Short mmCIF file of C-alpha atoms (C1' of nucleotides) in Angstrom, two decimals:
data_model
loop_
_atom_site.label_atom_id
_atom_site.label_comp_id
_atom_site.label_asym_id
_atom_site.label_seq_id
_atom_site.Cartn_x
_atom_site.Cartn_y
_atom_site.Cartn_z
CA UNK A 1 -93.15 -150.99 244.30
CA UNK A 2 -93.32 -154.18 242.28
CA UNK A 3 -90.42 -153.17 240.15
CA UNK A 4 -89.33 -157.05 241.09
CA UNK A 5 -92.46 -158.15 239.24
CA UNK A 6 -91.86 -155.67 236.35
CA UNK A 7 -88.70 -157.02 235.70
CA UNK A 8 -89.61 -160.69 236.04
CA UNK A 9 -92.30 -160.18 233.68
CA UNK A 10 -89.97 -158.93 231.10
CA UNK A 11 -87.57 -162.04 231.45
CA UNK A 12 -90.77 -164.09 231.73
CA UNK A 13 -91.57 -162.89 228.28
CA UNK A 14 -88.37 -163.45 226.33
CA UNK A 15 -88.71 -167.36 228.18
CA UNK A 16 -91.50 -167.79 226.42
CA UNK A 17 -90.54 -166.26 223.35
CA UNK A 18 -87.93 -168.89 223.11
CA UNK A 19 -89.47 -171.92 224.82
CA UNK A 20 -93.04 -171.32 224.17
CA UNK A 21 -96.06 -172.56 225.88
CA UNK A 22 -97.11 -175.34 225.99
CA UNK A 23 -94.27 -176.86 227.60
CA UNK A 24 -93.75 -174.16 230.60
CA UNK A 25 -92.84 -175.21 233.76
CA UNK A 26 -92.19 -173.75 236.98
CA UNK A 27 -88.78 -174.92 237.94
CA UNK A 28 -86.85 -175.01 234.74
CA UNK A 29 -88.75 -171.35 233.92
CA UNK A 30 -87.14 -169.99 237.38
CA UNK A 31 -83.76 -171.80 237.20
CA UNK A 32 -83.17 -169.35 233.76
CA UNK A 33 -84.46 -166.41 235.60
CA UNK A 34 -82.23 -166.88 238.59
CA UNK A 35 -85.35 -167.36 240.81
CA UNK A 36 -87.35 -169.66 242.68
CA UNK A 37 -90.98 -171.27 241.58
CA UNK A 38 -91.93 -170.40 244.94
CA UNK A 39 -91.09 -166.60 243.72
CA UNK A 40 -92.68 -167.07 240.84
CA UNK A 41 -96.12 -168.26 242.52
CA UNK A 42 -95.58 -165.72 245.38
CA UNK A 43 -95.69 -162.44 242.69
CA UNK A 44 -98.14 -163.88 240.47
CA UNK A 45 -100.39 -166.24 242.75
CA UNK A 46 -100.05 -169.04 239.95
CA UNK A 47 -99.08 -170.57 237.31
CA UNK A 48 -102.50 -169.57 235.38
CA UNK A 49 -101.94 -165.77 236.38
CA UNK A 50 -98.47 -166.04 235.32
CA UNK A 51 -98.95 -166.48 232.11
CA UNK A 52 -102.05 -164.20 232.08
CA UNK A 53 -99.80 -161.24 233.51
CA UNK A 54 -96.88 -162.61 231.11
CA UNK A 55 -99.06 -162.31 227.96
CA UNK A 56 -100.94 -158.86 229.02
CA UNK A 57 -97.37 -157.43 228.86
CA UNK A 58 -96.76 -158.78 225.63
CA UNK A 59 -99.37 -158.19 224.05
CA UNK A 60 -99.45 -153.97 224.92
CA UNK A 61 -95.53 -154.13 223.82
CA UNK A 62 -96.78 -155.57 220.23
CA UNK A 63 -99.92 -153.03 219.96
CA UNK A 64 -97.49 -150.48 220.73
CA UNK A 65 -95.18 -151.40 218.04
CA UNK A 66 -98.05 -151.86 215.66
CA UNK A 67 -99.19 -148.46 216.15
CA UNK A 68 -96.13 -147.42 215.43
CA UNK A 69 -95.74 -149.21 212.16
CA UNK A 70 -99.17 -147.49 211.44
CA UNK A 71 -98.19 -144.36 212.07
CA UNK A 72 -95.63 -144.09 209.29
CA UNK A 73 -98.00 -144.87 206.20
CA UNK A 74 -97.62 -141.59 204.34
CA UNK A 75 -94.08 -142.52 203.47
CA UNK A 76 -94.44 -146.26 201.99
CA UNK A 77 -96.28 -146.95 198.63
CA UNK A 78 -96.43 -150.41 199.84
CA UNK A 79 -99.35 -152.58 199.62
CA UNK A 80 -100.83 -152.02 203.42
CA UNK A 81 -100.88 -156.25 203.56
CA UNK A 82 -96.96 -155.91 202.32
CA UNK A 83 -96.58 -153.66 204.99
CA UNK A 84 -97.89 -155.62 207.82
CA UNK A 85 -96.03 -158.45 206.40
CA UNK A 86 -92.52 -156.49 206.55
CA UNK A 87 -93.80 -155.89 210.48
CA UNK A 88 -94.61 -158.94 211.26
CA UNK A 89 -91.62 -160.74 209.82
CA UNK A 90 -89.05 -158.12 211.69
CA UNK A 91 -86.94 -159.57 213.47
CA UNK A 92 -88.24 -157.84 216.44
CA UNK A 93 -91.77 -158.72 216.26
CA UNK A 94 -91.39 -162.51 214.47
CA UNK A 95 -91.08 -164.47 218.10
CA UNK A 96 -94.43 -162.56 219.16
CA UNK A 97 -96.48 -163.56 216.37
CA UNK A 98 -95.19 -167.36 216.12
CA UNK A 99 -96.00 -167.26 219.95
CA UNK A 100 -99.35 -166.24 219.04
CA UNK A 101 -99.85 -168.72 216.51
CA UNK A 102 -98.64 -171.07 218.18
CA UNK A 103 -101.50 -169.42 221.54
CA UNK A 104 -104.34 -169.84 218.76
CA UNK A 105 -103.65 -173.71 217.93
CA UNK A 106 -103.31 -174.84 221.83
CA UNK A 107 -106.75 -172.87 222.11
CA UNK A 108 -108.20 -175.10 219.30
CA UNK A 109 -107.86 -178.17 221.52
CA UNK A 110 -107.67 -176.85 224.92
CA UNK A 111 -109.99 -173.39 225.26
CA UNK A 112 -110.52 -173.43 228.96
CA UNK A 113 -106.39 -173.45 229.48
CA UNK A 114 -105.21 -171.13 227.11
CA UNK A 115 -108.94 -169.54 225.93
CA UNK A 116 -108.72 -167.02 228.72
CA UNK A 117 -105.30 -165.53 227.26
CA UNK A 118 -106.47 -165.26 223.93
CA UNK A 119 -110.12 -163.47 225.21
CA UNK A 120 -108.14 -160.57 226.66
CA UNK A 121 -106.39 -159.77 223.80
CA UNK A 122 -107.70 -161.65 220.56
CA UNK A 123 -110.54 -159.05 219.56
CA UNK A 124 -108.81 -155.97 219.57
CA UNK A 125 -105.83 -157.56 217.62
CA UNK A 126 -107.59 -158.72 215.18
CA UNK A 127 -109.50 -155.52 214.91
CA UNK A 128 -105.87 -153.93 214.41
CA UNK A 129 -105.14 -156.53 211.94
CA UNK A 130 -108.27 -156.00 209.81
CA UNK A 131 -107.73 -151.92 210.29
CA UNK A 132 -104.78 -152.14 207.98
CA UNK A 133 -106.06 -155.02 205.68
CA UNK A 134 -106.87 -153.55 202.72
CA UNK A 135 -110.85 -152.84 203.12
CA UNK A 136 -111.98 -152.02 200.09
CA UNK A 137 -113.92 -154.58 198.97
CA UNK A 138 -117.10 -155.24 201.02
CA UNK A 139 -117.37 -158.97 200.85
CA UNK A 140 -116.76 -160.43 203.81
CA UNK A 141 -115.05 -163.64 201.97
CA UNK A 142 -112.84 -161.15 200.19
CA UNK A 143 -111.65 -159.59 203.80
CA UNK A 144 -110.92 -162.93 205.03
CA UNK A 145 -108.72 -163.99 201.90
CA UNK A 146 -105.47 -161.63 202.71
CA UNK A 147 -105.94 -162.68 206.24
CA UNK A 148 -105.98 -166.46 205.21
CA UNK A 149 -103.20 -165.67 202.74
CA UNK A 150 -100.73 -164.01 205.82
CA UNK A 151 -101.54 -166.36 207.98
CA UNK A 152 -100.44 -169.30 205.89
CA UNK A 153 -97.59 -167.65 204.43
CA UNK A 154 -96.15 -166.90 208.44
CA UNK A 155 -97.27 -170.93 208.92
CA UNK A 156 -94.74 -171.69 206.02
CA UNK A 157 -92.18 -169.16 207.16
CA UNK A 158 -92.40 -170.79 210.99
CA UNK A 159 -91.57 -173.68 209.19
CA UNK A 160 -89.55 -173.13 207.05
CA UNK A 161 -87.17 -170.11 207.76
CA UNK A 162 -87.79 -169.60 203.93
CA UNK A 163 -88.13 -165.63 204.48
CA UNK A 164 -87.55 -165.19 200.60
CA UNK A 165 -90.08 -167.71 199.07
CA UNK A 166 -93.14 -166.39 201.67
CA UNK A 167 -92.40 -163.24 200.85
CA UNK A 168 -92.69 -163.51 196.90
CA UNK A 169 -95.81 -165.42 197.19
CA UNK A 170 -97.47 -162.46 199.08
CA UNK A 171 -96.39 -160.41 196.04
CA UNK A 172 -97.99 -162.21 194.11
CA UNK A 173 -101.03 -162.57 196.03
CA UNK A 174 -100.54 -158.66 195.94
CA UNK A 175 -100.01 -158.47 192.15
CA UNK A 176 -103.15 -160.90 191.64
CA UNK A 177 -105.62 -159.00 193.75
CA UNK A 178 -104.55 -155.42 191.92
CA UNK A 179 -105.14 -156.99 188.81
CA UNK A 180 -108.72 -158.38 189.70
CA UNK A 181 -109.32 -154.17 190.57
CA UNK A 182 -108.42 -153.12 187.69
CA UNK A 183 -109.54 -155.66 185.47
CA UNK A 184 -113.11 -155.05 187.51
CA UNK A 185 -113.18 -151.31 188.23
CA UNK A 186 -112.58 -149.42 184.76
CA UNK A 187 -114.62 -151.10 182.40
CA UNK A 188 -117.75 -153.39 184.06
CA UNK A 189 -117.55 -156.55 181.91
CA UNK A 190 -120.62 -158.55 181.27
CA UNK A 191 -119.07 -161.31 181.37
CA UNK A 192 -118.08 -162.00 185.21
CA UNK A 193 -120.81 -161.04 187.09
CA UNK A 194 -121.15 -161.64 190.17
CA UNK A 195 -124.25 -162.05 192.85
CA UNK A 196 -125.31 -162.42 196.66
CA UNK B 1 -101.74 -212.03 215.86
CA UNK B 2 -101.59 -208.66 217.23
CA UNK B 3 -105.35 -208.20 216.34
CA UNK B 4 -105.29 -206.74 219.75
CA UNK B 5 -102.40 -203.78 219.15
CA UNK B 6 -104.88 -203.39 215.77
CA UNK B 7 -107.95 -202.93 218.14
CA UNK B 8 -106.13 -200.55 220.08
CA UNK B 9 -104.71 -198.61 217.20
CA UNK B 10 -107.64 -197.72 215.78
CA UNK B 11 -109.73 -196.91 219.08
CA UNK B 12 -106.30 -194.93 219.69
CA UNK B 13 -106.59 -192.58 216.68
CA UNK B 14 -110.24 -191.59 217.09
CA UNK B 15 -109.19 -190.98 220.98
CA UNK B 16 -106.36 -188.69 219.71
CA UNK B 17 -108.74 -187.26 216.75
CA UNK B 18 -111.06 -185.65 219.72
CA UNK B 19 -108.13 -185.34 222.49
CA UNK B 20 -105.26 -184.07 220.50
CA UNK B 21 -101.34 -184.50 220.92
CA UNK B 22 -100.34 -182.02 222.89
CA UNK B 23 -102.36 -183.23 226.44
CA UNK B 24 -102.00 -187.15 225.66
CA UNK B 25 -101.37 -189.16 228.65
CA UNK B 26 -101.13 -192.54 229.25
CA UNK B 27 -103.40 -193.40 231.93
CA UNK B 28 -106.74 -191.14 231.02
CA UNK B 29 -105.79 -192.46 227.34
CA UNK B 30 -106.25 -196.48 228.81
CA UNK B 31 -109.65 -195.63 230.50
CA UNK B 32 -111.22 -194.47 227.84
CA UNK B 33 -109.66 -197.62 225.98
CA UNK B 34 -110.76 -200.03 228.85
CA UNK B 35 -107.27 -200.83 229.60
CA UNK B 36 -104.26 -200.44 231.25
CA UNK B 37 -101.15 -198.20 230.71
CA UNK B 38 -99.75 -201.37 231.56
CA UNK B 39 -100.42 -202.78 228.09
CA UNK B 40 -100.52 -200.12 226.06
CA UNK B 41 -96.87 -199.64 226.86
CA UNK B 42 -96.81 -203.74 226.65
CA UNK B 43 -97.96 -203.08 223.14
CA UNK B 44 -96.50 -200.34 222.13
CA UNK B 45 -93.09 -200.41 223.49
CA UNK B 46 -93.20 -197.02 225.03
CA UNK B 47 -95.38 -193.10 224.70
CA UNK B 48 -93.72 -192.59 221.62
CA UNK B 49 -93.87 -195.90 220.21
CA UNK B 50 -97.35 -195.74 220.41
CA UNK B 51 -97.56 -192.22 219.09
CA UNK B 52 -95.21 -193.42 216.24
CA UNK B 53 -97.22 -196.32 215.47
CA UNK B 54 -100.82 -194.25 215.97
CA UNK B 55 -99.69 -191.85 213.58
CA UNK B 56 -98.65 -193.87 210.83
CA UNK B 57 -101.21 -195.87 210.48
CA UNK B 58 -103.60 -192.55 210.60
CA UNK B 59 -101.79 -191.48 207.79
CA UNK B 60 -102.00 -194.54 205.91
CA UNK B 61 -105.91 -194.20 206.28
CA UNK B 62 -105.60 -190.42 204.84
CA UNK B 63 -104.01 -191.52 202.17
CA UNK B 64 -105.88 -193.93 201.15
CA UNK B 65 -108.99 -191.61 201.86
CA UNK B 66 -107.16 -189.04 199.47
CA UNK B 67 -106.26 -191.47 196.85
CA UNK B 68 -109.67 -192.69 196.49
CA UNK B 69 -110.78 -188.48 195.85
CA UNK B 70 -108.02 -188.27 193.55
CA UNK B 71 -108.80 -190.71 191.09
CA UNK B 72 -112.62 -189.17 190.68
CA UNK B 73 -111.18 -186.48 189.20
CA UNK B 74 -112.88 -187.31 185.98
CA UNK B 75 -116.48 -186.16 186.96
CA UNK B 76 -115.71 -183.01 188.24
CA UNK B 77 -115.36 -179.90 186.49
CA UNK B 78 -114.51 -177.72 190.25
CA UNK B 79 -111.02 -176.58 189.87
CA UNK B 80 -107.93 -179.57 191.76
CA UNK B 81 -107.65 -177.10 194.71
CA UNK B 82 -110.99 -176.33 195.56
CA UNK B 83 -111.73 -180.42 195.79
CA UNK B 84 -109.08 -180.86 197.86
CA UNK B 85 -110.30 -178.17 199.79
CA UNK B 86 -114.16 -180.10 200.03
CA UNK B 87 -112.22 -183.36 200.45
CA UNK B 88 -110.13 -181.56 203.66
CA UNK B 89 -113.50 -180.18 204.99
CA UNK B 90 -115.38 -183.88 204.47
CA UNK B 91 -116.45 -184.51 207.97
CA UNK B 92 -114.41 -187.96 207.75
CA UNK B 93 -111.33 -186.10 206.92
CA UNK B 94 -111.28 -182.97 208.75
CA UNK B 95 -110.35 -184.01 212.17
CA UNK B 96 -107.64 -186.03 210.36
CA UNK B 97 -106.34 -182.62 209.25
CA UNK B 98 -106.63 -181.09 212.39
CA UNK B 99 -104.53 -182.92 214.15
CA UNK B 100 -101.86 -182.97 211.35
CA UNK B 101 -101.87 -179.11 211.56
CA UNK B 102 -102.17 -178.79 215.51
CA UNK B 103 -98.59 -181.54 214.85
CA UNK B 104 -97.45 -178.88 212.61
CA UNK B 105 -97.26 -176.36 214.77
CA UNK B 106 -96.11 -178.37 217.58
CA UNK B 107 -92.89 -179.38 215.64
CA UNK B 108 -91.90 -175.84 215.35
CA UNK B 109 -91.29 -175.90 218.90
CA UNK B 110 -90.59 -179.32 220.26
CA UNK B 111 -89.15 -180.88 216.81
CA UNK B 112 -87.29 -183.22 219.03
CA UNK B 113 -90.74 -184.83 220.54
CA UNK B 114 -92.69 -184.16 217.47
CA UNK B 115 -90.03 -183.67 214.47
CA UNK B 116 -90.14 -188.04 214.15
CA UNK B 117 -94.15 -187.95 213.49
CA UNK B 118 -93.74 -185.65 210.94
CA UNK B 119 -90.97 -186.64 209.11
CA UNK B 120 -92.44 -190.22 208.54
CA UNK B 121 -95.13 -188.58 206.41
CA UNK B 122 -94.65 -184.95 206.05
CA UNK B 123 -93.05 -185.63 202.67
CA UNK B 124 -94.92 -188.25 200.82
CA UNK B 125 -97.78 -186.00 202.28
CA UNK B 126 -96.80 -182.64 200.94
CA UNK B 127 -96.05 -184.31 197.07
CA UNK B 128 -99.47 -185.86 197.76
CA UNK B 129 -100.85 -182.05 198.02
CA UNK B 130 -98.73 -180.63 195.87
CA UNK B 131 -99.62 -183.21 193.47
CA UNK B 132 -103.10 -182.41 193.31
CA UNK B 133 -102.30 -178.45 193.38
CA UNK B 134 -102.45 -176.84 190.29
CA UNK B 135 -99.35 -176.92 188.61
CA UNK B 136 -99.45 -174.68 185.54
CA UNK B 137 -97.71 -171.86 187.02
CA UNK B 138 -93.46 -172.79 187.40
CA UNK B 139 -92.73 -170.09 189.47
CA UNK B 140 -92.11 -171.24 193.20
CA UNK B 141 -93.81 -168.47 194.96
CA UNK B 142 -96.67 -169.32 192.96
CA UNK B 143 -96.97 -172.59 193.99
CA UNK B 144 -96.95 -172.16 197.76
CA UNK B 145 -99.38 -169.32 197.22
CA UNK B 146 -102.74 -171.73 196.94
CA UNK B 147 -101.16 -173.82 199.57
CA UNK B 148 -100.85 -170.67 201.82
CA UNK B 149 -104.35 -170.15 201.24
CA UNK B 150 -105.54 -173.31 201.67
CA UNK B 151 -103.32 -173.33 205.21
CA UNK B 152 -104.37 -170.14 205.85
CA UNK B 153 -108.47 -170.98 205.49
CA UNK B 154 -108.13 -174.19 207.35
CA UNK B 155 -106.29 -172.50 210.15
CA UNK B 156 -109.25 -169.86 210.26
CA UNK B 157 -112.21 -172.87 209.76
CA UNK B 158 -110.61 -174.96 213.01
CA UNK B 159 -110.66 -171.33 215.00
CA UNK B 160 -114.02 -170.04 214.10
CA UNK B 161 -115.94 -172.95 212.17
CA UNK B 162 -117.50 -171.16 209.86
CA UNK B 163 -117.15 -173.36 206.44
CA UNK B 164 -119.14 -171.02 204.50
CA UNK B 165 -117.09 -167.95 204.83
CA UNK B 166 -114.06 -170.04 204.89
CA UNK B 167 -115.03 -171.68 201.51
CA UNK B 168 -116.47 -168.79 199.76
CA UNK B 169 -112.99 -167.15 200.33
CA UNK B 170 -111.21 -170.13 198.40
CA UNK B 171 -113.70 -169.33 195.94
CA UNK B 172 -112.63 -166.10 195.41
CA UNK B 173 -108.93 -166.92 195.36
CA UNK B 174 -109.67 -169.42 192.83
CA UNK B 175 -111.59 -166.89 190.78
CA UNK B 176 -108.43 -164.36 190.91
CA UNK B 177 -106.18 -167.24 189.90
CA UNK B 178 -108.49 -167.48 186.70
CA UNK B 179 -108.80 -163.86 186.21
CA UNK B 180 -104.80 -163.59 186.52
CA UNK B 181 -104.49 -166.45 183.78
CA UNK B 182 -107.07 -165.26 181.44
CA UNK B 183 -105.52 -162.14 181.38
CA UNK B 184 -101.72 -163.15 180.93
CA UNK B 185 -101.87 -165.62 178.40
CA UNK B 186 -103.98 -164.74 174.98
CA UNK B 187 -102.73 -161.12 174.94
CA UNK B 188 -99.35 -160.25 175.97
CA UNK B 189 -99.44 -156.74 176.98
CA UNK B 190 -96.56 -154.91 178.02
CA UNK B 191 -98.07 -153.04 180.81
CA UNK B 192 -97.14 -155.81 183.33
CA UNK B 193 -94.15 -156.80 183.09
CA UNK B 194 -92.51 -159.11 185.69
CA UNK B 195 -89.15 -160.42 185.96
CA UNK B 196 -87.03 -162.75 187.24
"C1'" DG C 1 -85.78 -149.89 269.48
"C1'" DT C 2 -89.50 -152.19 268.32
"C1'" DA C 3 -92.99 -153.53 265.10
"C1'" DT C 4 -94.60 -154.27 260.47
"C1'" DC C 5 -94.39 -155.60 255.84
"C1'" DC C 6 -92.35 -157.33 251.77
"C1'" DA C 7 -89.06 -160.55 249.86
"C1'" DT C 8 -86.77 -164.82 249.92
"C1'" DG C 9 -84.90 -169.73 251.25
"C1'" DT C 10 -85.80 -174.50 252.56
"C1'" DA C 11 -88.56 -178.19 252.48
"C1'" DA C 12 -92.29 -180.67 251.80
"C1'" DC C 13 -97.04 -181.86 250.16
"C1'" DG C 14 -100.17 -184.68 247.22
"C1'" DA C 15 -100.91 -185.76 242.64
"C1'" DA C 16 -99.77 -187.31 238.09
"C1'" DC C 17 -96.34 -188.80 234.98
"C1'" DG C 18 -93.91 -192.79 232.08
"C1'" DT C 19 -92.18 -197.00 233.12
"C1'" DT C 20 -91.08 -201.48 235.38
"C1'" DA C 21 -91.15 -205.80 238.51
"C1'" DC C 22 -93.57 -209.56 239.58
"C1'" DA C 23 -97.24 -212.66 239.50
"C1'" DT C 24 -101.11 -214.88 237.10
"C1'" DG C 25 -104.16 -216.33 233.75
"C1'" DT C 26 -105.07 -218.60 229.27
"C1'" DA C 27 -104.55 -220.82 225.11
"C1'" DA C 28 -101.72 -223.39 221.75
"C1'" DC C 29 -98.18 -226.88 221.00
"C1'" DA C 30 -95.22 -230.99 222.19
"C1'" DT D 1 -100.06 -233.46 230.23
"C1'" DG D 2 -96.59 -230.46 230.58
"C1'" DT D 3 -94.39 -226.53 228.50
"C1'" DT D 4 -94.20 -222.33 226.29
"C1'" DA D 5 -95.67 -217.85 224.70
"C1'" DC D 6 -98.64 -214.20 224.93
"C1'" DA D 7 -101.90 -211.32 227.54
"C1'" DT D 8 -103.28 -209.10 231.68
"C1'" DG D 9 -103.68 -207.41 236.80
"C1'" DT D 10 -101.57 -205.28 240.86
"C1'" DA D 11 -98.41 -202.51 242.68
"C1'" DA D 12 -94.75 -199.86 242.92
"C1'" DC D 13 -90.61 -197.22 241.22
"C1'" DG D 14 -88.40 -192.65 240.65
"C1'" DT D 15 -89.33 -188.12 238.84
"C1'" DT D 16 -91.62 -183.92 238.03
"C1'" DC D 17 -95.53 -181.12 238.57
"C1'" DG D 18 -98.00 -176.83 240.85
"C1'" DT D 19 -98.53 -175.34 245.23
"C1'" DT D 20 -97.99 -174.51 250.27
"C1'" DA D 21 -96.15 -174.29 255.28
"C1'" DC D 22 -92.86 -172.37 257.92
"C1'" DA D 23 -89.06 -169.65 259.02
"C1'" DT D 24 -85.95 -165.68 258.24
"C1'" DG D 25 -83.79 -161.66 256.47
"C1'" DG D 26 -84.01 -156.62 255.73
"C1'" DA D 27 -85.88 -152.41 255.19
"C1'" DT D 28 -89.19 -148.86 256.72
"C1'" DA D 29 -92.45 -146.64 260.14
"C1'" DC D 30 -93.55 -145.40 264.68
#
DNA sequence: GTATCCATGTAACGAACGTTACATGTAACA
DNA sequence: TGTTACATGTAACGTTCGTTACATGGATAC
């Protein structure tokens, strides 16, 4: 049927794995793929759907290989935040989430180009991501922090390369939060409370 | 002299403050202005020249603007990161900081287009930061942990808006940070032990 | 064998891009 | 007053953009 679109799709994906988006165009895009931009428009109608079609794909081949990551808890004593670091910084998975990162600052300034790629795929994600955040503490500040803290840590590591360094902090972050529990939980201390 | 490539600087940054990088082109760019791309590449040489010359004199503004916060430090009893943070989120400041991050991430892809607007600045700009970071902990991980936070929360407070949650979260990151110090440094107990 | 449908090639469209050529104004300086 | 330097307007250059018109192959269905 539309195995042809199937498998342009796939190369479709790895181009913008490497090239990114916000400089995609037509011509160049098909010259790699050993097609035409009149090909490219003819199986996906347009640029726009293109890259709607392009980043549908991607994103069920990344919730797929979340799930699996997921699935294999009982065996890690890992923090879960460690965890989804280790995922998200395999070599398999990096391009996808810089491409994403990269998807959520082009929304920032331009929501009505690249808004509609992120709505099809941005709540569920993050409801994956905040699934294996570590949820026990209620505060809805205190869920945000380990999100804040990986996503600044993966800006760095884009960055940077510095696998090693980004990595540590998280630890630490890690080591820093456990302490707080335990320092907290035990014994209730007078002397940090804490209201509203 | 060139009051007039002055004029046009300055009405250039606020038009790149709301427009962003990433889109900027030349013609749109002079309407707004109420000129030509004519001059504006008479003035500026070329698109880059005037992005190189925009951009630096942005930053000289920021740095100014952060200087001034810096030196106020006296009055304040809020812990260095957490005024930097309410310096970042000023409403005069913020959109500076936008764009600086929304250049960040566009240098991870195109460093070739963008890598020059960052590396005029990017350095005296991160000692700035780091500068004003708290400093008491040697460890290197350590010290790109608040700055992961701080990326991290600004990253979420340009998606979402939400300064509350955003800066209640520092908050608690801030508090941990105390807890962690209170609790290494008058006893040294040999439960937690960390090395290298 | 003829018709139908999907895939592809060639070529062009109109628009926007950064940049440039050429001419003209306008003010300061000799 | 004439010259010189800077500022500006008009128009076009060549290129690239996303998209489309038109024609043709090549397989499948009747």
């Amino acid at each position: 049927m539309d195995t042809r679109k199937e498998e342009l799709t796939a190369a479709l994906i790895d181009y913008l794995l490497t090239h990114g988006l916000s400089e995609l165009s037509l011509r160049p895009l098909a010259a790699e793929l050993g097609t035409s931009a009149r090909l490219l428009i003819y199986h996906f109608g347009s640029k726009e759907g293109l890259l709607t079609a392009a980043m549908a794909a991607m994103h069920a081949q990344l919730r797929s290989s979340l799930q699996a990551m997921a699935e294999t808890r009982a065996s890690s004593a890992k923090a879960p935040l460690r965890r989804f670091w280790d995922w998200a910084v395999a070599a398999q998975n990096f391009p996808y989430l810089k491409l994403l990162y990269e998807l959520q600052i082009l929304a920032i300034r331009s929501p009505e180009t690249y808004g509609p790629l992120l709505q099809n795929n941005a709540a569920d994600w993050l409801a994956l991501t905040k699934q294996i955040m570590p949820d026990d503490e209620r505060d809805a500040a205190m869920a945000s922090l380990p999100i804040a803290v990986f996503d600044g840590l993966f800006l760095e590591l884009m960055s940077t390369g510095d696998r090693r360094r980004t990595t540590r902090a998280l630890d630490r972050f890690i080591e820093l939060v456990e302490q707080g529990r335990l320092q907290r939980k035990p014994q209730r201390s007078p002397t940090s409370k804490r209201g509203t």
